């Protein structure tokens, strides 16, 4: 495969590479170049992210001042905020769409889609993805599903509002809530298309990594980014079809009178004909995707951080093999822990014991990863670029959020914190904030490669510190209101005087949330401005070892103007010294992968 | 109020503009000579490394402040037999994870500060150490194994609903948006039920032909005798709900089409729970907040809030529709005599049906 591609481009090389003339449409819209597709993913993901974050701010404003009129609600929600007071149904819709957008559209497509596309061919030494066409189709299906999801906000009875987990019967019976009509139909259609997009993307990533590595790029020389994307894609291929099945069966129950998930329902004075189905079955199917999804979101972020921490520490990543093994272990275990979302769902308690066991097992590779990151920093020469700060921030929130998982993963302890704000705090830190930090780290680090421009570092620093303070300000206190037994997804807490003393803390959280959301504007400004007015980037600004920095600054379809470089070493020969204590290449503390072994140098036996 | 908000937002907007202009200034920092200006130099490393140190100190202060400031947020001692064990396990787990949190965050941020880049500083090429990696794989294994074992024993114990001798059998019935309770009467056996039997006064769908159901009693409050094990059968008529009784460390989803179960033994009566030091103080604080709020409400011509008195409650903890946030039921734990007295005032299903026919 690799040879065929090489031969084809060899031919292209003769007549100056751009022998097929690129029009605006083929270059910027229906592009098959993985770099352009990555940028399309990134920008679509960022726009969806802005919408998702805005929704969370609206929710927080409602929680801080429940049932109070607010001009912002009136302006943005229109008929759903009569007199400026938010309607309870639209609160649930915001909860639902915020979750859906952030998990799938931002952190799956925006993060993994962007960086898998961008980095896989560049870091393994390939001209493009195995199938550029399918890659393009994948992006446009994603765009279509985004458009449908956004359009569902404008249907008459409102968008889906049954929570991002869309448990039936609430999501299946249109009489149960207004959002379960047209809004839910559009949600399901959008997600079905999203799954198709994700599968096409994932298959492409898997095939590309397996078949198209350049000469010398053995699996054990792959940068950890690629390992993470590769394994993420495999988890996606394994688990997304199950969500597709669940969505399909739900559509059948909704529209064609089947009873997969419904039984014995009496609603609005009427008994429904459904008999014999079980909502618990839906929960199993949903979480069979839903839990691996957490790792689909997180692993790419961890891969990105591995690369950035090693580069900016000027040290090899500590325990490369252990890191790969952890990724594999996490991937395997992630498919057998879904039941920890269902300890009190009514499933057999014995299953609960099994899932507790597997869930706490997954803490072990996660702990290994955290310790290895910390050891990589030890005795380094840390270059504290914005990408590095976000990577360190990720390790911090990953630890803080991961530790509370030990409480939630224990079936006994879960009984009393299940579905409280404790859960909200836990998963926002461990997968939301951590994965977003990974996304930001990736953008700051690879922006020079994407756009040939540098982002402004001082704005990057301001962005990081405001976000870091805000994220802990929002989510650390949130654990405590969860410990008080405050349920999530409540439109207002005022009907329980017992929670009256939590109101101050809820306001505090809202202030932090608004401030953190505003801090993201710094990023937007920096991002947009740098694309157009940033300083021209040097070829290898971070003095990195991986292949993407060897392409030169010409942005061509095919990546390397000349032949593809061959690889002679792993990606982490930072500060490697020979017997005399001199750097392997004198005066340079890094040795890129395409540099052959020097005289008397021993290859790391990793 | 609206006018005030508009002014506030306008003010915030002006401040935002001012801040953005400052940021733009920052963006044009003078040291920027060429692209290298955007790569961290020694001065940046020094500054950011120090910020990392300040950050972790601030984080410790925040964590300690949260634990002190919010200590009365934690639920008071459990009012159920298994709850004490639950609380000990929670305490142990919290202590373990906070120790790990303090140590790892300290290392992470301290290394970020200590090894901040300097020109001429040589990083140590240190790629592997099997012994170290073995140690930090083994430690979580041992700690987690301990926590898992304790957790699993408690779990098996809590979830075994058949372990009690002579439990009280009670049905908790959920619907959009409220709860009902069905007592099983003198035979302590619930009559069969299905939503298809719902008709007129038979709001819970009890099978009118089942003899076991004749003496069942439907109530709107959950009364429980103290120190007697209760087995709850949960049933929903429409969508998923979750019956959450935080003070008893009890929760179970309520699933249409099936009966889910949970059991516990309430150990503290409502009266005793109310008069604990913790609860008196908490309720005093809440009533202070409510008084303040009532003043504001009265000034605006609204109705003042009622003073609060603590009662156990059961609330819905699974998203179930528009009024999910207000789906609650009062729970009363009382002495055996009081409970029996209350039960006598309830009507049996047989009587309810007979009354409906008249």
Short mmCIF file of N, CA and C in Angstrom, two decimals, chain A residues 11 44 112 125 144 168 170 190 213-214 263-265 273 277 347 412 437 454 466 470 506 533-534 547:
data_model
loop_
_atom_site.label_atom_id
_atom_site.label_comp_id
_atom_site.label_asym_id
_atom_site.label_seq_id
_atom_site.Cartn_x
_atom_site.Cartn_y
_atom_site.Cartn_z
N UNK A 11 5.26 10.22 -9.32
CA UNK A 11 4.84 10.69 -10.63
C UNK A 11 4.37 12.15 -10.52
N UNK A 44 -15.68 23.46 12.98
CA UNK A 44 -17.05 23.06 13.29
C UNK A 44 -17.18 22.72 14.77
N UNK A 112 -11.12 14.34 18.73
CA UNK A 112 -10.54 13.17 18.09
C UNK A 112 -10.56 13.33 16.57
N UNK A 125 4.13 9.27 8.71
CA UNK A 125 4.80 9.39 7.43
C UNK A 125 3.98 8.85 6.29
N UNK A 144 -23.52 17.50 8.54
CA UNK A 144 -24.97 17.33 8.39
C UNK A 144 -25.62 17.04 9.74
N UNK A 168 -35.69 5.82 27.51
CA UNK A 168 -37.12 5.64 27.37
C UNK A 168 -37.69 5.19 28.71
N UNK A 170 -39.34 8.05 28.76
CA UNK A 170 -39.47 9.51 28.65
C UNK A 170 -39.19 9.98 27.22
N UNK A 190 -30.11 12.84 13.82
CA UNK A 190 -28.80 13.47 13.86
C UNK A 190 -27.75 12.51 14.40
N UNK A 213 2.29 3.14 7.53
CA UNK A 213 3.43 3.72 8.23
C UNK A 213 4.65 3.73 7.31
N UNK A 214 5.48 4.75 7.44
CA UNK A 214 6.65 4.85 6.58
C UNK A 214 7.67 3.80 6.98
N UNK A 263 -43.14 -1.06 28.39
CA UNK A 263 -44.09 -2.04 28.90
C UNK A 263 -44.96 -1.39 29.96
N UNK A 264 -46.22 -1.76 30.00
CA UNK A 264 -47.12 -1.35 31.08
C UNK A 264 -47.06 0.15 31.38
N UNK A 265 -47.46 0.94 30.41
CA UNK A 265 -47.38 2.39 30.62
C UNK A 265 -48.77 3.01 30.59
N UNK A 273 -50.33 0.43 24.37
CA UNK A 273 -50.41 -0.98 23.99
C UNK A 273 -49.11 -1.73 24.24
N UNK A 277 -41.42 -4.95 26.93
CA UNK A 277 -40.09 -4.40 26.75
C UNK A 277 -39.50 -3.96 28.08
N UNK A 347 -31.18 -3.52 37.89
CA UNK A 347 -30.59 -4.75 37.37
C UNK A 347 -30.15 -5.63 38.55
N UNK A 412 -21.65 0.29 46.46
CA UNK A 412 -22.24 0.66 47.75
C UNK A 412 -22.33 2.18 47.88
N UNK A 437 -8.98 20.56 27.95
CA UNK A 437 -7.57 20.96 28.09
C UNK A 437 -6.74 20.28 27.01
N UNK A 454 2.08 31.50 14.25
CA UNK A 454 2.19 31.27 15.68
C UNK A 454 0.99 31.90 16.38
N UNK A 466 -6.96 31.79 33.55
CA UNK A 466 -8.37 32.09 33.86
C UNK A 466 -9.20 30.80 33.80
N UNK A 470 -11.05 29.09 36.93
CA UNK A 470 -12.50 28.97 36.78
C UNK A 470 -12.98 27.53 36.87
N UNK A 506 -24.30 27.72 44.97
CA UNK A 506 -24.73 27.63 43.57
C UNK A 506 -24.50 28.94 42.84
N UNK A 533 -3.16 37.15 11.19
CA UNK A 533 -2.10 38.10 11.45
C UNK A 533 -0.98 37.53 12.32
N UNK A 534 -1.02 36.21 12.60
CA UNK A 534 0.02 35.64 13.44
C UNK A 534 1.38 35.73 12.77
N UNK A 547 7.56 13.37 12.99
CA UNK A 547 7.74 13.61 11.56
C UNK A 547 7.01 14.82 11.02
#
